Structures are given as structure tokens and as C-alpha cells.
């Protein structure tokens, strides 16, 4: 089974569009997402375009704040502060990576935790690990949603996550643990990675190495989630999984493109609605 992230995220966005119209009726305004981009990194520009397009599609208010590559850290922090204090802004996202002269840690921590639609703020990360109500990071949240939509049972299953980053590997491992999977986190120092992965009923690849996960990493029938976004020398977009060799033996697999990527943006929309509801209901 190919898990069609594009189609699943389209139907989730269609449902959100209806919800957002109802929220606008009920509360007299629409959820508002502000996206800040610094500089001209082409990949960042393209991600941001996708996010703004989804915002418009779902009927949110929202704007792009564009700052030059050489903007000072202080100016960026002042912009965030302004949005933190704007009662009509529900979500704030600063597109990463930032130029080297700006501390990403400082910027992430400067966003008010209640408007942190990316779920990267230390308070939200701590809450995730403490099993407290929090904003979940979008890619891990989207992965769990894909597994649910594909009917993949997680409880009691062995899950292996390759990658231990703060934005994908570690949080998705925690979410799989919360769904009662038995989770192994693998990384660049893992010995005999293929053998470790072959144990998995659910294999999540979040590495950033084109088509590294071949058939010898996969147990027949396993659900394989490919988070990777890599460009080959020929300019083709490929995942971390060698789709051609893995698809015939996997029980379920996400393609690249059209798997995890669209779900990440759709979960960003969900998080914006969640932040909106938290805010309007706390008032
Ligand atoms: P990072 O570079 O932060 O982390 C990569 C992880 O992979 C590290 O933990 C690293 O191990 C591990 N790793 C690297 N090489 C190997 C190897 N040979 N064997 C085993 N493990 C290895 O990446 P991200 O988590 O940010 O992203 C991973 C991929 O997912 C990228 O391709 C990125 O573009 C993509 N991505 C896609 C998203 C989407 O929406 N689809 C969203 C976010 C990311 P170690 O810690 O030991 O260095």
C-alpha cells in the first residue's frame, strides 16, 4: 500500500476549511498565522510559499514578513515581540535555517509558547516529554496521522526511527512511544543499522541521505515512513528510502514527494487552529 500523503492532507485541509468558516462565524475572526522569512534561501522560500498557500486555502488570515539576510538579531527579536503582543495573531513561525549571525535557539525561545505553531519552543518540548498539553511539532504529528489514516497499528509494535534531531527523530520517537510502540532510535553511530531496522514493524527514516534505506533494511510487511527530502545530482527529489527496492516488500510506504511533506504543512494549519482555540477560549 502506498500511503498517499498528498490526498490525505488534501482531505484534511478541505475539512479544516469548513471548520475555519464556522470559527469565523462563531468568534468574529479567523485564525491568523504570521510567517517570518529571513533572506533568500531558495529552499526556505519554496517551503514558505507552500505554507502561505495552505494558509490561504484553509481561509486563515496571515501574512509573510520578509526580512533581509543581514537583518540584526535584535530587529528580528523585536519583530517577534511585536507579534507576540498582537492580540489578533494566533501563530508565529520563523522559517529555519537562519543566517549564521542569528541564534536560532534565541529566536525559537523568543516566540510566545502559546503562539509556537512549530512546537519548537523549549516549553512545548518539555511539555511533550512530560505528557502535558502542548503544541506538537508538525512533521512528527503528521507522521502519526499518516499511520493512523493508513490503519497501521502502533501499540505493541516495534518501531525504529533513524535520526535523532530535535525536529523529527526525537519527537516522533516520543509520539510512537505514546502510542505504545516499543521504540529504538538509531543514528550515525548505530552498529549494523540494517539489522536494527529489519526488526521494525514501523520504520521511520529521517536521515537526509538520498535512498540510503534499501530493501535489506526492511522487514517484509513493515510500514515505512520516509521523511527525507534530498536532491540527486540530476536535480530529482528523492527520500531517504530507495522506493523502488523497498516498495515491493513493505506493507505500507510513503512516497517522496507526496508523503510526509504535505502532511507537515497540513499539521501546521491544524496547530494554528489549535493555538487560535486555546487563545479564544482562555480569554
Ligand atoms: P538532521 O540532519 O538534523 O538529522 C539527521 C539524523 O540522521 C541525525 O540524527 C544523524 O545522526 C542521522 N544520520 C546521518 N547519517 C546517518 C547514517 N549514515 N546512518 C544513520 N543515521 C544517520 O536532519 P533532520 O532530522 O532535520 O531531517 C532529516 C531529513 O528529513 C532531511 O532530509 C530533511 O530535509 C527532511 N525533513 C523533511 C521534512 C518534511 O516535512 N518532509 C521536515 C523536516 C525534515 P547523528 O545524530 O549521529 O549525527
Coordinates of C-alpha atoms and ligand atoms in Angstrom, one line a residue:
X1 CA 0.0 0.0 0.0
X2 CA 1.3 3.4 -0.9
X3 CA 0.3 5.9 1.8
X4 CA -0.9 9.0 -0.2
X5 CA 0.1 11.9 1.9
X6 CA -1.0 14.4 -0.7
X7 CA -4.5 13.0 -0.9
X8 CA -4.8 12.6 2.9
X9 CA -3.6 16.1 3.5
X10 CA -6.0 17.5 0.9
X11 CA -9.0 15.9 2.6
X12 CA -7.8 17.2 6.0
X13 CA -7.4 20.7 4.6
X14 CA -10.9 20.6 3.0
X15 CA -12.3 19.7 6.4
X16 CA -10.4 22.5 8.1
X17 CA -11.6 25.0 5.5
X18 CA -15.2 24.2 6.7
X19 CA -14.1 24.4 10.3
X20 CA -12.4 27.7 9.8
X21 CA -15.6 29.3 8.2
X22 CA -17.5 28.1 11.3
X23 CA -14.9 29.5 13.7
X24 CA -15.1 32.9 11.8
X25 CA -18.9 32.9 12.3
X26 CA -18.6 32.0 16.0
X27 CA -15.7 34.2 17.1
X28 CA -15.9 37.0 14.6
X29 CA -12.4 36.5 13.2
X30 CA -10.2 33.9 11.5
X31 CA -7.2 32.1 12.9
X32 CA -4.1 34.2 12.0
X33 CA -0.7 32.8 11.1
X34 CA 2.4 35.0 10.6
X35 CA 5.4 33.6 8.8
X36 CA 8.7 35.3 9.1
X37 CA 11.4 34.6 6.5
X38 CA 14.9 36.0 6.6
X39 CA 17.0 36.2 3.4
X40 CA 16.6 34.5 0.1
X41 CA 17.4 30.8 0.6
X42 CA 15.6 29.2 -2.3
X43 CA 14.5 26.1 -0.4
X44 CA 13.2 28.2 2.5
X45 CA 11.4 30.4 0.0
X46 CA 9.7 27.4 -1.5
X47 CA 8.7 26.0 1.9
X48 CA 7.3 29.3 2.9
X49 CA 5.3 29.6 -0.4
X50 CA 3.7 26.2 0.4
X51 CA 2.8 27.4 3.9
X52 CA 1.2 30.6 2.8
X53 CA -0.7 28.8 0.0
X54 CA -2.1 26.4 2.6
X55 CA -3.0 29.3 4.9
X56 CA -5.0 31.0 2.1
X57 CA -6.6 27.7 1.1
X58 CA -7.8 27.0 4.6
X59 CA -9.2 30.5 4.9
X60 CA -6.9 31.8 7.6
X61 CA -5.7 35.4 8.0
X62 CA -2.0 35.5 7.6
X63 CA 0.9 37.4 6.3
X64 CA 4.5 36.9 5.3
X65 CA 7.1 39.1 7.0
X66 CA 10.2 39.3 4.8
X67 CA 13.4 40.5 6.4
X68 CA 16.8 40.9 4.6
X69 CA 19.6 38.4 5.0
X70 CA 21.6 41.0 7.0
X71 CA 18.8 41.9 9.5
X72 CA 20.2 42.1 13.0
X73 CA 19.2 39.6 15.6
X74 CA 17.8 42.5 17.7
X75 CA 15.5 43.6 14.9
X76 CA 14.2 40.0 14.4
X77 CA 13.6 39.6 18.1
X78 CA 11.7 43.0 18.1
X79 CA 9.5 41.8 15.2
X80 CA 8.7 38.6 17.2
X81 CA 7.9 40.6 20.3
X82 CA 5.5 42.8 18.3
X83 CA 3.7 39.7 17.0
X84 CA 3.7 38.1 20.5
X85 CA 1.8 41.1 21.8
X86 CA -0.6 41.4 18.9
X87 CA -3.9 40.0 20.1
X88 CA -5.0 39.2 16.6
X89 CA -2.0 36.9 15.8
X90 CA -2.5 33.3 16.8
X91 CA 0.6 31.6 15.4
X92 CA 4.1 32.7 14.7
X93 CA 6.6 30.7 12.6
X94 CA 10.1 31.7 11.8
X95 CA 11.4 29.7 8.8
X96 CA 14.7 27.9 9.6
X97 CA 17.6 27.9 8.9
X98 CA 18.5 31.4 9.9
X99 CA 21.7 33.3 8.8
X100 CA 24.7 32.4 11.0
X101 CA 24.8 35.7 12.8
X102 CA 21.4 35.0 14.4
X103 CA 20.9 32.5 17.2
X104 CA 18.1 30.0 16.3
X105 CA 17.8 29.0 19.9
X106 CA 17.2 32.6 21.0
X107 CA 14.7 33.1 18.2
X108 CA 12.8 30.0 19.0
X109 CA 12.7 30.8 22.7
X110 CA 11.5 34.3 21.9
X111 CA 8.3 33.2 20.3
X112 CA 5.5 33.0 22.8
X113 CA 4.9 29.3 23.7
X114 CA 1.2 29.8 23.1
X115 CA 1.8 31.0 19.5
X116 CA 4.6 28.5 18.7
X117 CA 2.9 26.7 15.8
X118 CA 6.1 24.8 15.0
X119 CA 6.2 23.2 18.5
X120 CA 9.9 24.0 18.8
X121 CA 9.8 26.3 21.9
X122 CA 11.6 24.7 24.9
X123 CA 8.3 24.9 26.9
X124 CA 6.4 22.9 24.3
X125 CA 9.3 20.4 24.0
X126 CA 9.3 19.9 27.8
X127 CA 5.6 19.5 27.9
X128 CA 5.7 16.9 25.1
X129 CA 8.2 14.8 27.2
X130 CA 6.2 15.4 30.4
X131 CA 2.9 14.2 28.8
X132 CA 1.4 17.6 29.2
X133 CA -0.8 19.5 26.8
X134 CA 1.4 21.1 24.2
X135 CA 1.7 22.2 20.6
X136 CA 3.3 19.2 18.8
X137 CA 5.9 19.7 16.1
X138 CA 4.3 19.4 12.7
X139 CA 6.4 16.6 10.9
X140 CA 6.1 14.1 13.8
X141 CA 2.4 14.9 14.2
X142 CA 1.9 14.4 10.5
X143 CA 3.7 11.0 10.6
X144 CA 1.4 9.7 13.4
X145 CA -1.6 11.0 11.4
X146 CA -0.4 9.1 8.3
X147 CA 0.0 5.9 10.2
X148 CA -3.5 6.3 11.7
X149 CA -5.1 7.1 8.4
X150 CA -3.3 4.0 6.8
X151 CA -4.7 1.9 9.6
X152 CA -1.2 0.9 10.9
X153 CA -1.5 -0.4 14.5
X154 CA 1.3 1.1 16.7
X155 CA 0.5 -0.5 20.1
X156 CA 2.8 -3.4 20.9
X157 CA 4.7 -3.0 17.6
X158 CA 8.5 -2.5 17.2
X159 CA 9.3 0.9 15.8
X160 CA 12.7 2.1 14.6
X161 CA 13.4 5.7 14.0
X162 CA 16.6 6.5 12.1
X163 CA 17.6 10.1 13.1
X164 CA 17.7 11.9 16.4
X165 CA 17.1 15.5 15.5
X166 CA 15.1 17.8 17.7
X167 CA 12.5 18.5 15.0
X168 CA 11.9 15.0 13.7
X169 CA 13.7 12.0 15.1
X170 CA 13.3 12.6 18.9
X171 CA 9.8 13.9 18.9
X172 CA 8.4 11.2 16.5
X173 CA 10.0 8.6 18.7
X174 CA 8.2 10.1 21.7
X175 CA 4.9 10.1 19.9
X176 CA 5.3 6.4 18.8
X177 CA 6.1 5.6 22.5
X178 CA 2.9 7.4 23.5
X179 CA 1.1 5.1 21.1
X180 CA 2.6 2.2 22.9
X181 CA 5.1 1.1 20.3
X182 CA 8.5 -0.2 21.5
X183 CA 10.9 2.3 20.1
X184 CA 14.5 2.3 19.1
X185 CA 16.2 5.5 18.0
X186 CA 19.1 4.8 15.5
X187 CA 21.7 7.3 14.4
X188 CA 25.0 7.7 12.6
X189 CA 26.9 5.7 15.4
X190 CA 24.4 2.8 15.4
X191 CA 26.1 -0.5 14.7
X192 CA 24.7 -2.7 12.0
X193 CA 21.9 -0.3 11.1
X194 CA 20.3 -2.6 8.6
X195 CA 19.9 -5.4 11.1
X196 CA 18.4 -3.0 13.7
X197 CA 16.0 -1.7 11.1
X198 CA 15.0 -5.2 9.9
X199 CA 13.5 -5.7 13.4
X200 CA 11.0 -2.9 12.8
X201 CA 7.3 -3.2 12.2
X202 CA 7.3 0.5 11.7
X203 CA 10.4 2.2 10.2
X204 CA 10.8 5.9 10.1
X205 CA 13.7 7.3 8.1
X206 CA 14.7 10.9 9.0
X207 CA 18.3 11.0 7.9
X208 CA 18.8 13.3 5.0
X209 CA 20.8 10.8 2.9
X210 CA 19.3 10.0 -0.5
X211 CA 17.9 6.5 -0.9
X212 CA 20.0 5.1 1.9
X213 CA 17.3 2.7 3.2
X214 CA 17.3 -0.2 0.8
X215 CA 15.4 -3.5 0.9
X216 CA 17.9 -5.1 3.2
X217 CA 16.8 -2.6 5.9
X218 CA 13.2 -3.6 5.8
X219 CA 11.2 -6.5 7.3
X220 CA 8.6 -7.8 4.8
X221 CA 5.3 -6.2 5.6
X222 CA 6.7 -3.3 7.6
X223 CA 5.2 0.2 7.4
X224 CA 7.9 2.5 6.1
X225 CA 7.7 6.3 6.6
X226 CA 10.2 8.3 4.5
X227 CA 10.8 11.8 5.9
X228 CA 13.9 12.6 3.8
X229 CA 13.9 15.4 1.2
X230 CA 17.0 15.1 -0.9
X231 CA 18.0 16.3 -4.3
X232 CA 20.1 14.0 -6.5
X233 CA 22.8 15.3 -8.7
X234 CA 20.3 15.2 -11.6
X235 CA 18.0 17.5 -9.5
X236 CA 15.5 14.8 -8.8
X237 CA 13.7 15.0 -5.4
X238 CA 14.1 11.7 -3.5
X239 CA 13.6 10.5 0.0
X240 CA 15.9 8.6 2.4
X241 CA 14.3 5.3 1.2
X242 CA 15.1 3.6 -2.0
X243 CA 11.4 3.4 -3.0
X244 CA 12.0 1.0 -6.0
X245 CA 13.6 -1.7 -3.9
X246 CA 11.5 -1.2 -0.7
X247 CA 8.0 -0.8 -2.1
X248 CA 7.6 -4.4 -3.2
X249 CA 8.3 -5.8 0.3
X250 CA 6.9 -3.1 2.6
X251 CA 3.3 -3.4 3.9
X252 CA 2.8 0.3 3.5
X253 CA 5.1 3.1 2.4
X254 CA 5.1 6.8 1.9
X255 CA 6.4 8.2 -1.4
X256 CA 8.7 11.3 -1.8
X257 CA 7.3 13.7 -2.9
X258 CA 3.7 13.3 -1.8
X259 CA 4.1 11.6 1.6
X260 CA 5.3 13.3 4.8
X261 CA 5.9 16.7 3.2
X262 CA 2.3 17.7 2.5
X263 CA 1.3 16.4 6.0
X264 CA 3.9 18.7 7.6
X265 CA 2.2 21.8 6.2
X266 CA -1.3 20.4 7.0
X267 CA -0.3 19.9 10.6
X268 CA 0.9 23.5 10.7
X269 CA -2.6 24.5 9.7
X270 CA -4.0 22.3 12.5
X271 CA -1.6 23.8 15.0
X272 CA -2.7 27.3 14.0
X273 CA -6.4 26.4 14.7
X274 CA -5.3 24.8 18.0
X275 CA -3.5 28.0 19.0
X276 CA -6.5 30.1 18.0
X277 CA -8.9 27.9 20.0
X278 CA -6.6 27.9 23.1
X279 CA -6.4 31.7 22.9
X280 CA -10.1 32.5 22.3
X281 CA -11.1 30.0 25.0
X282 CA -8.7 31.4 27.6
X283 CA -10.0 34.9 27.3
Ligands
LIG1 P1 19.4 16.2 10.8 O1 20.5 16.4 9.9 O2 19.2 17.2 11.9 O3 19.5 14.8 11.5 C1 19.8 13.7 10.7 C2 19.9 12.4 11.6 O4 20.3 11.4 10.8 C3 21.0 12.6 12.7 O5 20.5 12.2 13.9 C4 22.1 11.7 12.2 O6 22.8 11.0 13.2 C5 21.4 10.7 11.4 N1 22.2 10.1 10.4 C6 23.0 10.8 9.5 N2 23.7 9.9 8.7 C7 23.4 8.7 9.1 C8 23.7 7.4 8.8 N3 24.6 7.1 7.8 N4 23.2 6.3 9.4 C9 22.3 6.5 10.4 N5 21.9 7.8 10.8 C10 22.4 8.8 10.2 O7 18.1 16.1 9.9 P2 16.5 16.4 10.2 O8 16.0 15.5 11.2 O9 16.3 17.8 10.3 O10 15.9 15.9 8.8 C11 16.1 14.6 8.2 C12 15.6 14.6 6.8 O11 14.2 14.9 6.8 C13 16.2 15.6 5.9 O12 16.3 15.1 4.6 C14 15.2 16.8 5.9 O13 15.3 17.5 4.7 C15 13.9 16.0 6.0 N6 12.8 16.8 6.6 C16 11.6 16.6 6.0 C17 10.5 17.3 6.5 C18 9.2 17.1 5.8 O14 8.3 17.8 6.0 N7 9.1 16.0 5.0 C19 10.6 18.1 7.7 C20 11.9 18.1 8.3 C21 13.0 17.5 7.8 P3 23.8 11.8 14.3 O15 22.8 12.4 15.3 O16 24.5 10.7 14.9 O17 24.5 12.8 13.5

